[in-house]
CSV table of C-alpha atoms and ligand atoms in Angstrom, one decimal:
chain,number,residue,atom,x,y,z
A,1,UNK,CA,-143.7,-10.1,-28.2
A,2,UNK,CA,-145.1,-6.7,-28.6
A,3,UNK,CA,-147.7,-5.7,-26.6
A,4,UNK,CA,-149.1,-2.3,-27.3
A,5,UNK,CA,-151.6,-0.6,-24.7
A,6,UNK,CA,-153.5,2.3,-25.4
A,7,UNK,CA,-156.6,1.9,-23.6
A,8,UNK,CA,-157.5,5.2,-22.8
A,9,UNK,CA,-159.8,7.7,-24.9
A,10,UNK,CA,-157.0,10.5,-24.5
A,11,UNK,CA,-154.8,8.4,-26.5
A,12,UNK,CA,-152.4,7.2,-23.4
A,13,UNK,CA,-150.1,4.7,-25.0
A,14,UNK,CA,-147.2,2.2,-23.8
A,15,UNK,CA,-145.1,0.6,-26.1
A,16,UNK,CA,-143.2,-2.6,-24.4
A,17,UNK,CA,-141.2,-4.6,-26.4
A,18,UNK,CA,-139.7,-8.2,-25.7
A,19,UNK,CA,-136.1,-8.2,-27.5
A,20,UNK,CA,-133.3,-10.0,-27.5
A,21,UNK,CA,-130.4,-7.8,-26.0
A,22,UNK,CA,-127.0,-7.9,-25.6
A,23,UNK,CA,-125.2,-10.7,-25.2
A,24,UNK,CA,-128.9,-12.5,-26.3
A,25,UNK,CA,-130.2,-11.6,-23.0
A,26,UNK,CA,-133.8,-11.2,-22.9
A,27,UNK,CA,-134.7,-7.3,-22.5
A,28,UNK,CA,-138.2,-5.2,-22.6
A,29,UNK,CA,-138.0,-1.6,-24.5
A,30,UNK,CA,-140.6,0.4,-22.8
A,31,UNK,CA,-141.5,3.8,-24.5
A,32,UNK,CA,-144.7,6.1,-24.0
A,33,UNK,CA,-145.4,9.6,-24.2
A,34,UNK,CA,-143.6,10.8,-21.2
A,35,UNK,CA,-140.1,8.9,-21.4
A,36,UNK,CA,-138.1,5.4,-22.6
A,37,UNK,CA,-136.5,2.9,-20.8
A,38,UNK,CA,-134.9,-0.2,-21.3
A,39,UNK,CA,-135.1,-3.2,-19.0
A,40,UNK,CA,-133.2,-6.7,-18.7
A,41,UNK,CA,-134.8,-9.8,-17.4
A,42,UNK,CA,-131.7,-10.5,-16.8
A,43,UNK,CA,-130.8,-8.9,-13.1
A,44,UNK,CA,-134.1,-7.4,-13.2
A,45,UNK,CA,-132.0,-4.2,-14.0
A,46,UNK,CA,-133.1,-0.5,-15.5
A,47,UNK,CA,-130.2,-0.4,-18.1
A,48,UNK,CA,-131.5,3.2,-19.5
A,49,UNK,CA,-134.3,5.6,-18.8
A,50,UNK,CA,-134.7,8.8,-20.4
A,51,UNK,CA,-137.2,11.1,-19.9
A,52,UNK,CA,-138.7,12.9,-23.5
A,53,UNK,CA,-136.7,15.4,-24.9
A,54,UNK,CA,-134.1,14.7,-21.9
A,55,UNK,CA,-130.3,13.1,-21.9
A,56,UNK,CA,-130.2,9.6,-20.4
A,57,UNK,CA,-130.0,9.3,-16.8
A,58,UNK,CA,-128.6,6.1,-16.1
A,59,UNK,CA,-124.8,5.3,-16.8
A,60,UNK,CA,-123.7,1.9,-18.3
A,61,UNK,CA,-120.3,0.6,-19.0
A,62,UNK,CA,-119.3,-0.1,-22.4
A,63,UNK,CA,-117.2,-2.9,-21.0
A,64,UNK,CA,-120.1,-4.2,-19.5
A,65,UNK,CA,-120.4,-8.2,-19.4
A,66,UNK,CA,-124.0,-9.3,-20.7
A,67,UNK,CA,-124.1,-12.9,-19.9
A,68,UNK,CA,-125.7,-15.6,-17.5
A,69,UNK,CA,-124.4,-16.1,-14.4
A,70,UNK,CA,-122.4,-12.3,-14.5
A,71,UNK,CA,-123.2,-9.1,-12.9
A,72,UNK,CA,-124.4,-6.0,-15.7
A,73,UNK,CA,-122.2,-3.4,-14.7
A,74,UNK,CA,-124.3,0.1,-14.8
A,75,UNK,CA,-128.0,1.1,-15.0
A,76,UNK,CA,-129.7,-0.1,-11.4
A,77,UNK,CA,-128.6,-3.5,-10.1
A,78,UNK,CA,-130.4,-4.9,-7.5
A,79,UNK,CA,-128.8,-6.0,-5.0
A,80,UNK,CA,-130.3,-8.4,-2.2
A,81,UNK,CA,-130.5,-10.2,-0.1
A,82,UNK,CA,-127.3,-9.2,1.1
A,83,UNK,CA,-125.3,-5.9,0.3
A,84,UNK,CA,-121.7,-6.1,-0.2
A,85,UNK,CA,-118.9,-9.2,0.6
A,86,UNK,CA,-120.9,-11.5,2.0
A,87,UNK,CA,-119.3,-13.4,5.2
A,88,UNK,CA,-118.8,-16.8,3.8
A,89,UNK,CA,-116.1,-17.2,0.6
A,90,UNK,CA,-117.6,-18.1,-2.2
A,91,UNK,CA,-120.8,-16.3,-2.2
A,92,UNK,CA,-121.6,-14.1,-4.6
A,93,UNK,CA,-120.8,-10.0,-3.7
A,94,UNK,CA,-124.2,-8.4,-3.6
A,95,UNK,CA,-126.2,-11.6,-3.5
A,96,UNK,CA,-127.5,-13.4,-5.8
A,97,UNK,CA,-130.6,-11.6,-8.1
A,98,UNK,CA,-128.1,-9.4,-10.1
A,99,UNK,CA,-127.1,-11.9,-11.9
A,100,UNK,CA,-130.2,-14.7,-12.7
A,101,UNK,CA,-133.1,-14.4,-14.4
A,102,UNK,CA,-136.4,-12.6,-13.4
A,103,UNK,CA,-139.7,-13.2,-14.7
A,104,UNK,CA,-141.9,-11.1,-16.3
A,105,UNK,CA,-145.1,-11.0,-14.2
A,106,UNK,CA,-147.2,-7.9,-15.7
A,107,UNK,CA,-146.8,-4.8,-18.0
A,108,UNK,CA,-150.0,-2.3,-17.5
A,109,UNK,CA,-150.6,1.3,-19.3
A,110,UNK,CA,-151.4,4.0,-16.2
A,111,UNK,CA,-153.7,6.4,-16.8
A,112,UNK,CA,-150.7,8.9,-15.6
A,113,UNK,CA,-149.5,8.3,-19.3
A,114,UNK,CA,-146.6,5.8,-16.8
A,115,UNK,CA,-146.0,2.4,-17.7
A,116,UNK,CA,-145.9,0.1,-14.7
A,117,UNK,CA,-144.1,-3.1,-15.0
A,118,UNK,CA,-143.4,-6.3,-12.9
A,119,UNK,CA,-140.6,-8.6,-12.2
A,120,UNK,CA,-140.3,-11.2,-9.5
A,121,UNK,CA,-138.8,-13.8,-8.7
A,122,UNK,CA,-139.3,-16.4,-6.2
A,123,UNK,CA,-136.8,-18.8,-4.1
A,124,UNK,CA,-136.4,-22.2,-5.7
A,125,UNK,CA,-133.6,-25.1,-5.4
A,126,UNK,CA,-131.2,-22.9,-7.1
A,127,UNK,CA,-131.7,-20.3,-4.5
A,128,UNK,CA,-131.9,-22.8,-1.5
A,129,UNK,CA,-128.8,-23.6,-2.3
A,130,UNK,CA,-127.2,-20.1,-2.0
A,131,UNK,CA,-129.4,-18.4,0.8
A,132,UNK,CA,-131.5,-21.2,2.7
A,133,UNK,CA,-134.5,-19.1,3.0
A,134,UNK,CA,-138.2,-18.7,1.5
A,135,UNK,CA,-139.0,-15.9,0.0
A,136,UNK,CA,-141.0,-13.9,-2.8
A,137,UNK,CA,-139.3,-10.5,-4.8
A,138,UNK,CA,-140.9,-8.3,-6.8
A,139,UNK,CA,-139.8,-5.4,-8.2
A,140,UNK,CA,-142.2,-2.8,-9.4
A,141,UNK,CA,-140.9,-0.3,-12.4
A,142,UNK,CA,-142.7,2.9,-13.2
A,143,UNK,CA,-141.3,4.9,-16.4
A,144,UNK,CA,-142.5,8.2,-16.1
A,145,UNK,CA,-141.4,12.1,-16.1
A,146,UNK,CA,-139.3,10.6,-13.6
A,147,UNK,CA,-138.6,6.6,-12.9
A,148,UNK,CA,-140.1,5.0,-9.8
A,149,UNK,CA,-138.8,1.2,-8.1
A,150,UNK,CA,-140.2,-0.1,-5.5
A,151,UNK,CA,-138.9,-3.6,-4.2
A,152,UNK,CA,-140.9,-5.7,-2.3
A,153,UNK,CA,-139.7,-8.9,0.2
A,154,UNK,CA,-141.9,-11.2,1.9
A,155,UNK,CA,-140.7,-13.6,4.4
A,156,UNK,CA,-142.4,-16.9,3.1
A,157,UNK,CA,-140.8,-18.9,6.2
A,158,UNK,CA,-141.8,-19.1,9.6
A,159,UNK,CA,-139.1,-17.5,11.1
A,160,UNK,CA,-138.0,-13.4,11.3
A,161,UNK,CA,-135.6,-13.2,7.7
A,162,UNK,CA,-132.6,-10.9,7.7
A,163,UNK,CA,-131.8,-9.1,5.2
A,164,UNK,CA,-129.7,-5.9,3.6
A,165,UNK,CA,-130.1,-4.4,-0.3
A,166,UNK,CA,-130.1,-1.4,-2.3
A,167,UNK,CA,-130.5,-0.5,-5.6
A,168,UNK,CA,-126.6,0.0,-7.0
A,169,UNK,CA,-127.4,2.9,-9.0
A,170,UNK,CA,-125.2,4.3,-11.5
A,171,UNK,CA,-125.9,8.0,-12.8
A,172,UNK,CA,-124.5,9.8,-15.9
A,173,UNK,CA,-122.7,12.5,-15.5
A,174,UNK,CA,-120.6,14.8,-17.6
A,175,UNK,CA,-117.9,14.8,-15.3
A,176,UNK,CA,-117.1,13.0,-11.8
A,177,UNK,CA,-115.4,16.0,-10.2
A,178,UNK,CA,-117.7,18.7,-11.0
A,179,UNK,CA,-120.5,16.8,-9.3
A,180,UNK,CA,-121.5,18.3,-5.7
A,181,UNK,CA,-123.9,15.2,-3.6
A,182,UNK,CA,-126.3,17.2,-1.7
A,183,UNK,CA,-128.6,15.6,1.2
A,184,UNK,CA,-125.9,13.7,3.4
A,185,UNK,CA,-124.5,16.7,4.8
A,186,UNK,CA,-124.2,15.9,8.9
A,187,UNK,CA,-124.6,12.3,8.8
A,188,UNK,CA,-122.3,9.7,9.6
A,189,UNK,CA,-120.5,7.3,7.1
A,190,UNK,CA,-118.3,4.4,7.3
A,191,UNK,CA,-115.4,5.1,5.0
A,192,UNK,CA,-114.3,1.9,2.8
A,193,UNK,CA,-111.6,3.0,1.2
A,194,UNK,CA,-110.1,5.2,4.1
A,195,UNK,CA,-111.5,2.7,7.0
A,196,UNK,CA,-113.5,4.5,10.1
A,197,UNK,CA,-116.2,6.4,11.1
A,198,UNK,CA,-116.6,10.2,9.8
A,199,UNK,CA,-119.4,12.8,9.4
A,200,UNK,CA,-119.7,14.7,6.1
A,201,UNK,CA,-119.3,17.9,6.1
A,202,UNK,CA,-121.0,20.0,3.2
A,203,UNK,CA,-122.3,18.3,-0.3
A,204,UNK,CA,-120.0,15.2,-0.9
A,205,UNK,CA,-117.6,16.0,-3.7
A,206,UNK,CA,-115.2,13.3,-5.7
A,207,UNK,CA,-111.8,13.9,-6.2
A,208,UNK,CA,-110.6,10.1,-5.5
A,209,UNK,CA,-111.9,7.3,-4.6
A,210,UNK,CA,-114.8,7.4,-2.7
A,211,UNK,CA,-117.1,4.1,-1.1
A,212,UNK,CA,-119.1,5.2,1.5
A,213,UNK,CA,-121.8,4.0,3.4
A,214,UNK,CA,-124.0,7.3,4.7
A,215,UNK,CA,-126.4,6.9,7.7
A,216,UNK,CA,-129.7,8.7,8.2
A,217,UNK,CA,-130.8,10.4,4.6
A,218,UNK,CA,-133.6,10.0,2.5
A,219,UNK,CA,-133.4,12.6,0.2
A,220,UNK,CA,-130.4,13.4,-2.2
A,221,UNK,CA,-129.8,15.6,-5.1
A,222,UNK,CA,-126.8,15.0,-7.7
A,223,UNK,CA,-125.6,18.4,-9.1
A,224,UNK,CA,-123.6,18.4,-12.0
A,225,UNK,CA,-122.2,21.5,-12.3
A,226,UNK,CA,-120.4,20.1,-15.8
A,227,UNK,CA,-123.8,19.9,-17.6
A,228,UNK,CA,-126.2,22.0,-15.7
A,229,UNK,CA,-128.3,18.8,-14.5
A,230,UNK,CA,-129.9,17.9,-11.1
A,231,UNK,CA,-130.8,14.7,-10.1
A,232,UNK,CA,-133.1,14.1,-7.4
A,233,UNK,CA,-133.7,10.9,-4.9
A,234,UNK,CA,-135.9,10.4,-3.1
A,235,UNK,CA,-136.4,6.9,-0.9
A,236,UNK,CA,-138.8,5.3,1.2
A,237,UNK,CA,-137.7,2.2,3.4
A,238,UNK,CA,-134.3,3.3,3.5
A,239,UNK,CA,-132.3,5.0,5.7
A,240,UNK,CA,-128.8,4.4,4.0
A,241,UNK,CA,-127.2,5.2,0.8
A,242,UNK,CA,-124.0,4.3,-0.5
A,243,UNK,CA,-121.7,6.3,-2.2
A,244,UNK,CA,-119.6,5.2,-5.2
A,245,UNK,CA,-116.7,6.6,-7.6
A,246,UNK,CA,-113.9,3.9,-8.2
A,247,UNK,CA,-111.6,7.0,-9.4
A,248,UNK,CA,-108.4,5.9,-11.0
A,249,UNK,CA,-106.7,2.3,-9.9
A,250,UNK,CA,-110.0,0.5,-9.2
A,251,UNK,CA,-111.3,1.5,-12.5
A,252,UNK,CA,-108.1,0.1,-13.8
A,253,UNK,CA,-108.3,-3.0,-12.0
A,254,UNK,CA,-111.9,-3.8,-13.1
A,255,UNK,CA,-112.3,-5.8,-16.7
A,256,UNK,CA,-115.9,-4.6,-17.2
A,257,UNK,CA,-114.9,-1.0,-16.5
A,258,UNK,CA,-113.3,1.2,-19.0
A,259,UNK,CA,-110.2,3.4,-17.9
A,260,UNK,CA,-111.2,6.6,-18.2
A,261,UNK,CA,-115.3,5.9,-17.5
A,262,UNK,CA,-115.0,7.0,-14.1
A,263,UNK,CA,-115.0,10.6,-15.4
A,264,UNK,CA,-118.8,9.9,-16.8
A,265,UNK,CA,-120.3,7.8,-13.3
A,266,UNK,CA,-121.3,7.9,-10.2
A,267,UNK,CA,-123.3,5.8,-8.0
A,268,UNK,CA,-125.5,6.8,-5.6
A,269,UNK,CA,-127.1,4.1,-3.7
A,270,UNK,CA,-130.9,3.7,-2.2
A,271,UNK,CA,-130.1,1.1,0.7
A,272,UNK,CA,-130.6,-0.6,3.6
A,273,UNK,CA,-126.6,-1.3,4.3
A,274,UNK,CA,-124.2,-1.4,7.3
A,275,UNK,CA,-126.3,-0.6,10.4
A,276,UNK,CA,-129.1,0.0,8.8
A,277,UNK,CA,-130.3,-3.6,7.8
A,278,UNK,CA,-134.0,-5.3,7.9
A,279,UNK,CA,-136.1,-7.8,10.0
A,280,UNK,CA,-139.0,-9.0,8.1
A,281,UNK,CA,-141.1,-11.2,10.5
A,282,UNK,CA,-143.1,-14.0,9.3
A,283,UNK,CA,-145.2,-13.7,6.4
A,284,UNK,CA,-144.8,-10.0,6.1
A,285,UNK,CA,-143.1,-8.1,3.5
A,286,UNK,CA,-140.8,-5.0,3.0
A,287,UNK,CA,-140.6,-2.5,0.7
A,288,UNK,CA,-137.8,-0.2,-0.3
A,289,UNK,CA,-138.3,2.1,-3.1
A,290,UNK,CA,-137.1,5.3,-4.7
A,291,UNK,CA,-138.1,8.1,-7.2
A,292,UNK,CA,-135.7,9.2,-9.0
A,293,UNK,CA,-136.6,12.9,-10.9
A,294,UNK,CA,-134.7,14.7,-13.0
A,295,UNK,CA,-134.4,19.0,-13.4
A,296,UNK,CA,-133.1,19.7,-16.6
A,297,UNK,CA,-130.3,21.7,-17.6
A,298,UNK,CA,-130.9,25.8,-16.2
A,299,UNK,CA,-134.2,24.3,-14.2
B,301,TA6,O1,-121.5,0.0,-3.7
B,301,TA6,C1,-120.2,0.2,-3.8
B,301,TA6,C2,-119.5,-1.1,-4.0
B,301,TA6,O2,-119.9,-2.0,-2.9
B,301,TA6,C3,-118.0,-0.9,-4.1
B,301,TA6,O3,-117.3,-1.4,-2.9
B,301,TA6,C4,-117.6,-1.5,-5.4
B,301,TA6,O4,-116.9,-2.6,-5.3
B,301,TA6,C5,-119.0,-1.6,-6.1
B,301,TA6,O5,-120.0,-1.7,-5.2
B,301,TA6,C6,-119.1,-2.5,-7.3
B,301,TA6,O6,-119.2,-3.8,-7.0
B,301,TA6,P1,-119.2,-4.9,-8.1
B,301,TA6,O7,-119.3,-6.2,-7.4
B,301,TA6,O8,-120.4,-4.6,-9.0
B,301,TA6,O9,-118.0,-4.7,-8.9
């Protein structure tokens, strides 16, 4: 499918292309004046975004598993409606969207010169029979300067609906330790790998593992000092984010992770995780989104 949209008399155009992926999956190339981006139905994950003339911001594994059923490690996985282990064995880490199909539901040109697209997915037997609860999920997409998600529950049952998410995203970086995470600086984070309760003190820095859950920010800024670039975050509907580096072991340990690619990644999560988790009453809906900008090199 190609669907080509320019609509607009100052020449505005979208490009979105339907193609088969990796692995066969089914993936949309999106490209327009202002930046690309690449898109799996699968997951309903960003797997790339660059801005124009810009080095790519998002950071995929090139042990990566593309298949039904599996988890695309890299790029922005969604995860919902629960955020980490869940409780009961045999449920899926990070629930279940990551890895299942979305649909397609619309692909519009913006006057902005953005391209705005939707995924969603709704609950069905398959989903029953996981997580015993009605909803609706739609994911909003906007590739621009700067790359915009917005991810929006509603609570199709009658009852107040639970949940905690985030969007798992992993950035490229030149390298890990020369990274400084600014914007957590005073809150409080539960420490996985260490165990307890801490506050950070100054921008967090990676020299080791680090999984994290920080407490009370909104706004973060990746610096990396190894390439001159600064990412910026900024969320809405979230008051957690998650910090990720599996450092040296873990990255052993994992088969879709390459040895040495923890150098090249870190992950710095939009959430609602740990205390910070969400009530949706009946029939209502939630939204958790983020911008995600980009200052070049020397900016
Ligand atoms: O967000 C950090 C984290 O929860 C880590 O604990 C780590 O295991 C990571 O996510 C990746 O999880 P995955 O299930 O994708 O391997």
């Amino acid at each position: 499918m190609n669907i080509d949209l320019a609509h607009d008399h100052r020449a505005i155009a979208s490009r979105v292309d339907l193609v088969e992926g990796a692995g066969g999956l089914p993936m949309l190339n999106v490209t327009n004046d202002l930046a690309e981006a690449r898109i799996s139905l699968h997951a309903g994950q960003v797997l790339a975004f660059r801005p124009r003339d810009a080095d790519p911001v998002l950071w995929v594994s090139e042990h990566a598993y593309y298949a039904e059923g599996k988890a695309i490690k890299g790029g922005i996985p969604i995860c919902w409606p629960w955020f980490g282990p869940h409780p009961e064995p045999g449920k899926p880490g990070h629930g279940f969207v990551r890895n299942r199909l979305w649909q397609l539901r619309s692909v519009e040109s913006l006057l902005s010169g953005e391209t705005l697209i939707r995924l969603g997915m709704r609950s069905n037997e398959e989903t029953l029979a996981i997580w015993p609860h009605r909803f609706d999920l739609e994911l909003m997409i906007v590739v621009g300067t700067g790359l915009k998600l917005c991810l929006t529950t509603r609570n199709d049952n009658d009852y107040p609906l639970q949940i905690s998410q985030a969007f798992h995203t992993y950035f490229q970086v030149g390298e890990v330790e020369q990274v400084a995470v600014r914007g957590l600086e005073g809150c409080h984070y539960q420490d996985k790998v260490a165990g307890g309760e801490h506050e950070q003190e100054g921008p967090v820095t990676i020299s080791g593992e680090v999984d994290r859950i920080y407490q009370g920010s909104e706004e973060q800024e990746i610096d990396d000092q190894s390439t001159g670039r600064r990412i910026k975050l900024r969320a809405t509907g979230s008051h957690s984010c998650v910090v990720w580096n599996p450092w040296i072991d873990k990255a052993k340990a994992m088969k879709d992770f390459g040895d040495e690619e923890y150098h090249n990644m870190i992950c710095v999560e939009t959430a609602n995780a740990g205390a910070d988790s969400v009530t949706i009453s009946p029939g209502q809906t939630y939204q958790l989104g983020v911008n995600i900008s980009v200052e070049p090199h020397g900016a």
